[in-house]
Amino acid sequence: MKKTDFDFIKEKFDNDGVKAPDSISEEVIVQKLPAKVKLYQKPAFKKAVSLVACFALLIGIMSFALPEAEKPFVSHGTAGLEINSTGIKAFDSYDEIKKYRDNIVKQQETREYHANPYFELYDGASDGTVSGISYSKTYSQVDGVEEADAIKNDGKHIFTLNGENEILIYEDTQIIGKIDDFKFSYDTDGNPVDDADYVCGLYLKDNKLIVNTWKEYYKNKGFISSTSIYIYDIKDTSSPELLYSFTQDGYYFDSRMIDSRLYVISNNSSNYSKQVSDFHIVTKENGKKHTIPASSIMYCEDATDTSCIVISAIDIESAEQTSQTKAFFGCGANVYCNLDNMYITNSDWNGNTQIVKVGLYAEEIKFLAKATINGFVNNQFSIDEKDGYLRIATTDESSNNLYILDDKLNKVGEITGFAKDESIKASKYIGDMCYLITYEETDPLFVIDVSDPTKPIIKGSVEITGFSSQLIPMDENTLLGIGYDDDERNLKLVLFDISNSLKPRVIDSYVFENIESRAQWLHKVIVRIEEKNQIAIDYFSYNNDSRECGVLLLGVKDNKICIANKFKTDLIDTYDYVSSIAYIGDTLYAFDSDGNIYSFDM
């Protein structure tokens, strides 16, 4: 029997060690949706949770004096919201916070929600070198900003997570050490205990391994969640030593590491209580409890959610918290982060996206600005900052938009209403160019010049069937798209020539029938092999009663997609898959969902 879309989403949450919140349960989602929406017909639903609906601005023909080829493509939308920038304030007391939350709850009781058939949930690795040996690193969005992953390696050792929540340390294919502090324990019925720490991401810095975890437990008639960071000394890989622990309220949302500083973000969505004493944001450093002052909790007058974004900064080298934990009322769905600023977005039920700008200073985290824009954000790759300007692409109820905001999140430029009745599936910013993939029946690639923040312009576009959900630059002139054919069960690769922004071209494509890959929805499973200009991705296939899993090694040669190699594992169980991939030198390593390791010569 074919799995339902809800089963599919639950599996993705489970596979990545994340508990799906009750607010996106099948029952809740179905109640919110209009009856005419057929979820199984929407490939995007497999990656979705942000529900939105709104109207876009009707715009006319722009750049009248431009040559025909340089005129922006514009489709007719409907009138929509202007960008709303709002000042950020700090609370004076927890009593003031209680009144603020009370008011939000009253608003929620009378609020009218709208639903939208477009959904997205998420949304890998570049290489490094040590002693002349190249090795894989997590494929991250911004150079110099590392993202957490289920696998890390230092050019000699590989650190990865198994199905029992243990961290295994490999040298070649041999286990030489492990961290079993988080290993699942079970009750008499064989279920994991409620207060288990679920490992949801790793970092590796010099001789330290950083473990991100999340737990949820039941207390005082409500579920309480917390996020923890553990730093281990791994100079002796056979016997890692715990150096430091830090915990903050809320379920793990995301994190980033810049040099030796780790920023951890959680969503504090604990059940609302009438008693002010029941709502405090707490941290623990090496077990020592601390309630953050109300003055470190920020808000805007137009907030619509009783949840809080909580952010802390931890110095990995000194193993200590380096700045005060800060919080901001509002949930988070996507994070874009560069060396100076972090942007957290969240789409609401009414079809708008809230953007919060966070300054990352040496001794302080600052919430700098907040804005609300029209439409919802597909994933973190829809967001980019350059020269102080934020570029952000959204999909609304009828079409798509690209907004450009200044350093205070005031709008300075926009293109709205393009690709009517389609939704954004992939985004990539390269210098002053933005590349967007939208989809409904065909897969247009839009090339947008954003060099002038006040006058972004669509230079050209090209269409192909299916759609790409990941865009990877293979060189300065080509983009490789990883995504879907018209049949969702087929993995499709597309090679775009972007050398002429006025006339982007599809120069090659390849369809793997009855084969899928987690790279179609999760960028971190992509492994980039720079010196060979290749990428490695997992694959799995269903063919009648047979099952096949493995790794595809892909490249580009003479403007053609090259299948450099296909490595097959021994997995045959229906639910088995390749969970992570790494390489050291010329050896490719694959880890499966059962904890087995495979090595292949590239």
XYZ file of C-alpha atoms in Angstrom:
602
model
C 0.000 0.000 0.000
C 1.322 3.441 -0.886
C 2.198 5.609 2.119
C 0.064 8.674 2.645
C 1.665 12.118 2.522
C 1.230 12.381 6.289
C 3.063 9.080 6.754
C 5.807 10.394 4.510
C 6.234 13.584 6.539
C 6.226 11.683 9.829
C 8.920 9.377 8.469
C 11.079 12.336 7.499
C 10.741 13.824 10.980
C 11.507 10.443 12.563
C 14.517 9.800 10.337
C 16.086 13.079 11.336
C 15.376 12.641 15.031
C 12.786 15.379 15.218
C 9.379 15.083 16.810
C 6.674 16.622 14.654
C 4.715 19.218 16.646
C 1.067 18.512 17.325
C 0.094 21.657 15.411
C 0.970 19.928 12.125
C -0.688 16.620 12.851
C -2.791 15.067 10.118
C -6.010 15.839 11.968
C -5.174 19.508 12.484
C -3.938 20.038 8.920
C -6.993 18.398 7.350
C -9.342 20.558 9.402
C -7.614 23.692 8.178
C -7.584 22.826 4.478
C -10.258 23.618 1.896
C -11.908 20.449 0.641
C -10.870 21.013 -2.966
C -7.127 20.748 -2.280
C -5.747 17.373 -3.320
C -2.584 17.012 -1.264
C -1.405 13.919 -3.025
C -1.173 15.866 -6.248
C 1.266 18.360 -4.734
C 4.906 17.205 -4.699
C 5.680 20.171 -2.478
C 3.482 18.769 0.264
C 6.173 16.226 1.038
C 8.293 19.072 2.357
C 5.765 21.157 4.085
C 4.426 22.619 7.155
C 4.136 26.420 6.748
C 0.566 27.232 5.709
C -0.113 30.543 4.063
C -2.577 32.508 2.065
C -2.658 36.050 0.794
C -2.965 38.235 -2.252
C -0.225 39.763 -4.418
C 0.081 43.208 -5.913
C -1.190 43.822 -9.451
C 1.732 45.320 -11.336
C 2.128 46.717 -14.792
C 4.845 46.523 -17.375
C 8.196 47.751 -16.054
C 11.291 49.232 -17.702
C 9.518 50.551 -20.766
C 12.737 51.776 -22.388
C 14.546 48.462 -22.069
C 15.102 46.170 -25.045
C 12.431 43.482 -25.218
C 14.719 40.734 -23.913
C 15.588 42.754 -20.796
C 12.037 43.575 -19.758
C 11.036 41.718 -16.587
C 8.517 38.939 -16.931
C 5.379 39.961 -15.058
C 2.205 37.982 -14.558
C -0.948 39.523 -13.176
C -1.434 39.072 -9.442
C -3.933 40.640 -7.088
C -3.503 43.430 -4.580
C -1.526 42.461 -1.481
C 0.094 43.733 1.704
C 2.877 46.279 1.811
C 5.943 45.301 3.782
C 5.395 46.219 7.410
C 8.508 47.028 9.419
C 7.999 47.223 13.149
C 10.179 48.396 16.013
C 11.479 45.892 18.546
C 10.988 46.497 22.258
C 12.160 44.826 25.467
C 9.923 43.797 28.357
C 10.357 45.312 31.815
C 9.008 42.383 33.841
C 7.525 38.918 33.597
C 4.184 40.382 34.715
C 4.265 42.520 31.578
C 5.022 39.384 29.539
C 1.965 37.661 31.013
C -0.323 40.523 29.959
C 1.213 40.505 26.511
C 0.642 36.761 26.123
C -2.908 37.033 27.458
C -3.687 39.546 24.730
C -2.264 37.268 22.027
C -4.379 34.355 23.246
C -7.510 36.513 23.020
C -6.589 37.443 19.459
C -6.038 33.794 18.571
C -9.498 32.878 19.824
C -11.139 35.246 17.323
C -8.652 35.073 14.444
C -9.861 33.853 11.062
C -7.384 31.611 9.306
C -6.970 30.974 5.619
C -5.398 27.921 4.057
C -3.131 27.510 1.076
C -2.407 24.379 -0.963
C 1.330 25.098 -1.061
C 3.489 23.634 1.674
C 7.200 23.340 2.417
C 9.089 21.724 5.301
C 12.650 22.354 4.480
C 14.130 22.740 2.951
C 25.587 18.591 2.381
C 28.936 19.031 1.809
C 31.867 20.982 0.361
C 35.370 19.704 0.965
C 38.298 20.583 3.204
C 41.920 19.532 3.328
C 44.288 18.366 6.050
C 47.897 17.286 5.449
C 47.199 17.346 1.724
C 44.238 14.935 2.032
C 40.854 16.221 0.934
C 37.747 15.307 2.896
C 34.059 16.126 2.944
C 32.437 18.868 4.988
C 28.764 19.633 5.464
C 27.252 21.306 2.413
C 26.320 24.674 3.901
C 24.651 27.732 2.427
C 27.257 30.397 3.281
C 31.049 30.091 3.230
C 32.443 30.372 6.729
C 29.110 29.538 8.386
C 28.906 25.867 9.298
C 25.664 23.944 9.740
C 24.969 20.985 12.012
C 24.836 17.546 10.430
C 24.450 13.892 11.371
C 27.970 13.193 10.078
C 31.282 15.044 10.404
C 34.867 14.147 9.612
C 38.318 15.670 10.116
C 40.227 13.945 7.322
C 41.090 10.939 9.493
C 38.070 10.131 11.664
C 34.375 10.063 10.847
C 31.799 10.864 13.521
C 28.247 9.742 12.810
C 24.975 8.911 14.509
C 23.393 5.463 14.517
C 19.803 4.346 15.008
C 20.261 3.861 18.755
C 21.201 7.528 19.262
C 24.855 6.657 19.775
C 27.700 8.626 18.177
C 30.179 6.270 16.555
C 33.768 7.227 15.740
C 35.316 5.495 12.732
C 38.823 5.268 11.397
C 38.400 3.877 7.916
C 35.684 1.217 8.434
C 36.572 0.357 12.025
C 34.782 1.723 15.090
C 37.497 3.081 17.389
C 35.311 4.941 19.876
C 31.773 5.927 20.730
C 29.685 8.301 22.805
C 26.780 6.384 24.290
C 25.591 9.069 26.730
C 22.441 9.512 24.638
C 21.764 5.878 23.827
C 18.071 5.143 24.014
C 16.820 3.395 27.107
C 13.494 1.589 27.012
C 10.629 0.978 29.362
C 9.100 -2.434 29.998
C 6.943 -2.066 26.860
C 9.980 -1.466 24.687
C 9.355 2.261 24.164
C 12.077 4.923 24.559
C 11.820 6.729 27.869
C 10.141 10.130 27.718
C 13.108 12.224 28.782
C 15.547 10.874 26.186
C 17.928 13.367 24.573
C 17.557 13.043 20.813
C 20.752 13.924 18.970
C 19.826 16.293 16.159
C 23.155 17.523 14.836
C 26.935 17.490 15.237
C 29.768 19.974 14.828
C 33.499 19.323 14.759
C 36.015 21.993 15.735
C 39.693 21.117 16.173
C 39.730 18.469 18.923
C 36.189 19.061 20.084
C 32.928 17.400 19.068
C 29.770 19.425 19.666
C 26.516 17.506 20.076
C 23.128 19.226 19.688
C 20.229 17.445 21.398
C 16.550 17.972 22.078
C 14.160 16.428 24.582
C 10.512 16.706 25.561
C 8.843 15.563 28.756
C 5.473 15.865 30.455
C 5.187 18.105 33.505
C 2.359 19.970 35.233
C -0.237 18.897 32.666
C 1.850 20.111 29.728
C 4.798 19.114 27.546
C 8.084 20.857 28.266
C 10.913 20.867 25.724
C 14.566 21.789 26.012
C 17.620 22.025 23.761
C 21.096 21.074 24.970
C 24.653 21.480 23.721
C 27.416 19.118 24.855
C 31.106 19.706 24.099
C 33.435 16.674 24.131
C 37.197 16.593 24.090
C 38.147 14.055 21.394
C 41.947 14.252 21.467
C 41.685 10.610 22.532
C 39.050 9.354 20.079
C 38.799 6.026 21.902
C 37.578 7.781 25.050
C 35.820 11.150 24.462
C 35.543 13.334 27.578
C 32.601 15.635 28.325
C 33.865 19.182 28.924
C 30.759 21.316 29.002
C 26.980 21.266 28.812
C 24.451 24.003 28.151
C 20.644 23.806 28.061
C 17.992 26.319 27.069
C 14.212 26.153 26.976
C 12.415 25.181 23.764
C 12.698 22.488 21.153
C 15.782 22.523 18.920
C 15.126 24.615 15.860
C 18.505 25.257 14.229
C 22.086 26.329 14.855
C 25.121 27.819 13.107
C 28.835 27.909 13.915
C 31.104 30.803 12.885
C 34.785 30.211 13.665
C 34.627 28.884 17.243
C 31.307 30.458 18.186
C 28.153 28.358 18.164
C 24.724 29.976 17.947
C 21.914 27.674 19.048
C 18.271 28.513 18.340
C 15.216 26.961 19.927
C 11.466 27.555 19.777
C 9.936 27.847 23.225
C 6.371 26.746 22.584
C 5.469 25.424 26.054
C 1.763 25.333 26.784
C 0.307 28.682 27.705
C -0.542 29.113 31.385
C -2.584 31.786 33.177
C 0.008 31.833 35.969
C 2.945 34.131 35.255
C 5.149 31.941 37.453
C 4.702 29.122 34.930
C 6.352 31.106 32.132
C 10.060 31.764 32.521
C 12.854 31.172 30.044
C 15.573 29.166 31.747
C 19.109 28.154 30.833
C 21.506 25.749 32.533
C 25.289 25.943 32.235
C 27.002 22.802 33.520
C 23.818 22.118 35.467
C 23.620 25.587 37.076
C 20.154 27.046 36.482
C 19.560 30.637 35.407
C 16.331 32.486 34.546
C 16.984 35.107 31.884
C 15.746 38.601 32.803
C 12.588 39.954 31.216
C 14.702 42.729 29.648
C 16.360 40.065 27.463
C 13.003 39.052 25.975
C 11.918 41.151 22.983
C 8.617 41.685 21.233
C 6.738 43.719 18.637
C 3.257 45.099 19.028
C 1.918 43.015 16.133
C 3.090 39.586 17.354
C 0.575 36.783 16.797
C 2.228 33.857 18.589
C 2.883 33.047 22.243
C 6.002 31.079 21.326
C 9.505 32.526 21.626
C 12.652 32.227 19.568
C 15.520 31.663 22.031
C 19.162 32.235 20.971
C 22.401 31.642 22.874
C 26.058 31.967 21.870
C 28.677 29.481 23.093
C 32.432 29.690 22.562
C 33.694 26.251 21.640
C 37.361 26.915 22.446
C 36.775 28.226 25.972
C 33.714 25.976 26.502
C 31.560 28.716 28.020
C 28.585 30.874 27.190
C 29.880 34.140 25.744
C 26.793 36.339 25.658
C 23.468 36.566 27.393
C 20.645 34.408 26.070
C 18.053 36.491 24.215
C 14.474 35.697 23.205
C 11.925 37.152 20.812
C 8.183 36.493 20.633
C 7.436 34.603 17.436
C 8.212 31.176 15.985
C 10.920 30.291 13.490
C 10.742 28.190 10.332
C 13.889 29.062 8.351
C 17.310 30.452 9.211
C 19.700 32.322 6.943
C 23.005 33.282 8.531
C 26.164 34.992 7.314
C 29.213 36.199 9.229
C 27.446 39.264 10.630
C 23.701 38.718 10.758
C 21.123 36.016 11.163
C 17.619 36.196 9.697
C 14.837 34.030 11.084
C 11.574 33.724 9.190
C 8.198 32.224 9.963
C 5.080 32.068 7.788
C 1.699 32.429 9.462
C -1.773 31.071 8.676
C -2.719 34.287 6.918
C -0.119 34.028 4.201
C 2.483 36.446 5.561
C 6.092 35.880 6.569
C 7.688 37.501 9.587
C 11.409 38.284 9.276
C 13.537 38.950 12.350
C 17.057 40.318 11.909
C 19.592 39.314 14.565
C 22.996 40.998 14.860
C 25.835 38.639 15.818
C 28.276 40.764 17.770
C 31.362 39.604 19.638
C 29.845 40.048 23.088
C 26.154 40.380 22.381
C 23.202 39.036 20.425
C 20.893 41.835 19.289
C 17.433 41.664 17.753
C 17.768 44.560 15.320
C 14.641 44.743 13.180
C 11.461 42.953 12.197
C 9.356 43.088 9.052
C 6.319 41.295 7.673
C 6.125 40.492 3.974
C 3.601 38.915 1.632
C 3.821 35.180 0.936
C 5.742 32.296 2.449
C 9.390 31.266 2.199
C 10.239 27.912 0.619
C 13.439 27.313 2.611
C 16.643 29.007 3.778
C 17.987 29.227 0.209
C 15.227 31.712 -0.639
C 17.067 34.215 1.577
C 20.362 36.024 1.012
C 22.132 39.182 2.140
C 24.704 41.164 0.143
C 26.148 44.606 0.800
C 23.643 45.171 3.598
C 20.587 44.336 1.469
C 18.365 41.361 2.211
C 16.949 39.514 -0.820
C 14.035 37.204 -0.084
C 11.758 35.255 -2.443
C 8.216 34.234 -1.477
C 5.193 32.408 -2.881
C 1.727 33.748 -2.201
C -1.722 32.432 -3.027
C -1.516 33.327 -6.713
C 2.102 33.934 -7.725
C 5.663 34.701 -6.553
C 7.635 37.687 -5.343
C 11.197 38.867 -4.781
C 11.670 41.606 -2.187
C 14.835 43.581 -1.418
C 15.064 45.177 2.040
C 17.644 47.555 3.491
C 19.550 47.137 6.758
C 16.497 48.252 8.748
C 14.235 45.872 6.789
C 12.538 48.637 4.846
C 11.595 47.700 1.296
C 13.740 49.298 -1.406
C 12.914 47.109 -4.414
C 10.632 44.283 -5.528
C 9.317 42.126 -8.327
C 5.850 40.737 -7.620
C 3.261 38.623 -9.367
C 5.465 36.424 -11.570
C 4.924 32.730 -12.370
C 1.199 32.795 -11.694
C -0.267 29.673 -10.013
C 3.217 28.239 -9.460
C 5.328 28.022 -6.315
C 9.048 28.394 -5.651
C 10.869 25.068 -5.362
C 14.547 26.094 -5.421
C 16.596 29.272 -5.054
C 20.247 30.166 -5.467
C 21.939 33.562 -5.165
C 25.304 33.920 -6.899
C 26.804 37.391 -6.605
C 24.334 39.869 -8.106
C 22.144 37.198 -9.694
C 19.215 35.286 -8.242
C 18.113 31.972 -9.769
C 14.626 30.738 -8.937
C 12.834 27.530 -9.879
C 9.033 27.580 -9.824
C 6.652 24.740 -10.642
C 3.085 23.743 -11.339
C 3.039 22.003 -14.713
C 6.524 22.953 -15.966
C 9.803 23.958 -14.319
C 10.833 27.512 -15.216
C 14.286 28.749 -14.177
C 14.154 32.529 -13.706
C 17.361 34.572 -13.875
C 16.952 37.798 -11.870
C 19.490 40.627 -11.786
C 19.572 42.135 -8.288
C 22.690 44.288 -8.740
C 20.567 47.418 -8.309
C 18.612 46.821 -5.077
C 15.983 49.363 -6.089
C 15.329 47.843 -9.517
C 15.591 44.051 -9.582
C 14.751 42.733 -13.032
C 14.044 39.331 -14.530
C 16.540 38.976 -17.366
C 15.463 35.633 -18.794
C 13.841 32.280 -18.146
C 13.722 28.749 -19.494
C 11.221 25.916 -18.963
C 11.493 22.167 -18.595
C 9.133 19.467 -17.331
C 9.308 18.471 -13.687
C 11.120 20.706 -11.217
C 14.440 21.081 -9.436
C 14.462 21.397 -5.650
C 18.221 21.963 -5.276
C 20.470 24.192 -7.413
C 24.222 23.541 -7.272
C 26.798 25.640 -9.194
C 29.131 23.279 -11.049
C 31.212 26.130 -12.506
C 30.698 29.806 -13.287
C 28.466 28.998 -16.274
C 26.420 25.959 -15.218
C 23.909 25.053 -12.527
C 22.966 21.463 -11.724
C 19.364 20.998 -10.672
C 18.390 18.016 -8.504
C 14.678 17.338 -8.294
C 11.705 15.500 -9.681
C 10.334 14.420 -13.011
C 6.587 14.784 -13.615
C 6.358 11.405 -11.923
C 7.275 12.017 -8.270
C 8.903 8.602 -8.070
C 11.610 9.635 -10.528
C 14.807 11.490 -9.668
C 15.611 14.105 -12.315
C 18.865 15.979 -12.949
C 18.952 19.097 -15.117
C 22.002 21.045 -16.298
C 21.391 24.752 -16.935
C 23.693 27.015 -18.945
C 23.569 30.430 -17.200
C 26.395 32.095 -19.144
C 23.895 34.415 -20.851
C 21.465 35.829 -18.291
C 19.077 36.869 -21.087
C 18.922 33.377 -22.518
C 19.459 30.635 -19.925
C 19.372 27.190 -21.540
C 18.821 23.582 -20.562
C 21.827 21.780 -22.018
C 21.250 18.324 -20.566
C 18.879 16.338 -18.354
C 18.745 12.828 -16.969
C 15.873 10.901 -15.389
C 16.365 7.941 -13.021
C 13.138 6.007 -13.261
C 11.729 4.598 -9.992
C 14.651 6.119 -8.081
C 14.441 8.786 -5.381
C 17.019 10.552 -3.224
C 16.909 12.391 0.081
C 18.899 15.086 -1.751
C 15.607 16.017 -3.402
C 14.449 17.572 -0.129
C 17.491 17.815 2.188
C 20.597 19.733 1.132
C 22.838 18.386 3.906
C 22.942 14.897 2.412
C 24.676 16.286 -0.692
C 28.438 15.775 -0.661
C 30.480 18.108 -2.858
C 33.842 16.787 -4.142
C 35.448 20.013 -5.324
C 38.706 18.715 -6.764
C 36.806 16.358 -9.068
C 33.869 18.710 -9.647
C 31.545 15.918 -8.601
C 28.775 15.422 -6.086
C 27.642 12.291 -4.256
C 24.016 11.693 -3.290
C 22.105 8.765 -1.862
C 19.475 6.895 -3.842
C 16.776 4.337 -3.131
C 14.344 2.583 -5.414
C 11.196 0.522 -5.245
C 10.585 -1.864 -8.111
C 7.663 -4.190 -7.494
C 8.811 -6.146 -4.429
C 12.525 -5.357 -4.761
C 14.451 -2.647 -2.953
C 17.788 -1.066 -3.793
C 19.854 1.576 -1.999
C 23.205 3.148 -2.611
C 25.196 6.183 -3.701
C 25.313 8.013 -7.027
C 28.512 9.822 -8.005
C 27.638 12.604 -10.426
C 29.629 15.093 -12.457
C 29.631 17.304 -15.532
C 31.816 16.713 -18.568
C 31.621 18.526 -21.910
C 28.341 20.145 -20.851
C 26.814 16.733 -20.176
C 25.659 15.154 -16.931
C 28.036 12.304 -16.189
C 27.106 9.348 -13.987
C 30.637 8.718 -12.746
C 29.672 5.708 -10.654
C 26.838 3.950 -8.875
C 27.588 2.164 -5.615
C 25.064 -0.340 -4.326
C 24.694 -1.386 -0.680
C 23.448 -4.692 0.685
C 20.232 -3.185 2.074
C 17.042 -4.935 1.077
C 14.527 -4.070 3.793
C 11.636 -1.897 2.673
C 12.519 1.009 4.971
C 16.326 0.907 4.750
C 18.200 3.804 3.197
C 21.651 5.425 3.046
C 21.550 7.920 5.905
C 24.816 9.793 5.318
C 27.842 9.979 3.043
C 31.420 11.180 3.554
C 34.758 10.883 1.817
C 38.402 11.020 2.806
C 40.956 11.120 0.006
C 39.769 8.797 -2.753
C 37.518 6.693 -0.538
C 33.787 7.245 -0.318
C 31.970 6.074 2.826
C 28.240 5.391 3.098
C 26.312 4.738 6.296
C 22.910 3.085 6.278
C 19.921 3.409 8.566
C 20.900 0.183 10.360
C 24.326 1.555 11.327
C 26.360 -0.378 8.753
C 29.304 1.247 6.935
C 30.344 0.743 3.302
C 33.493 2.003 1.591
C 34.037 2.488 -2.145
C 36.986 3.612 -4.253
C 35.993 6.741 -6.128
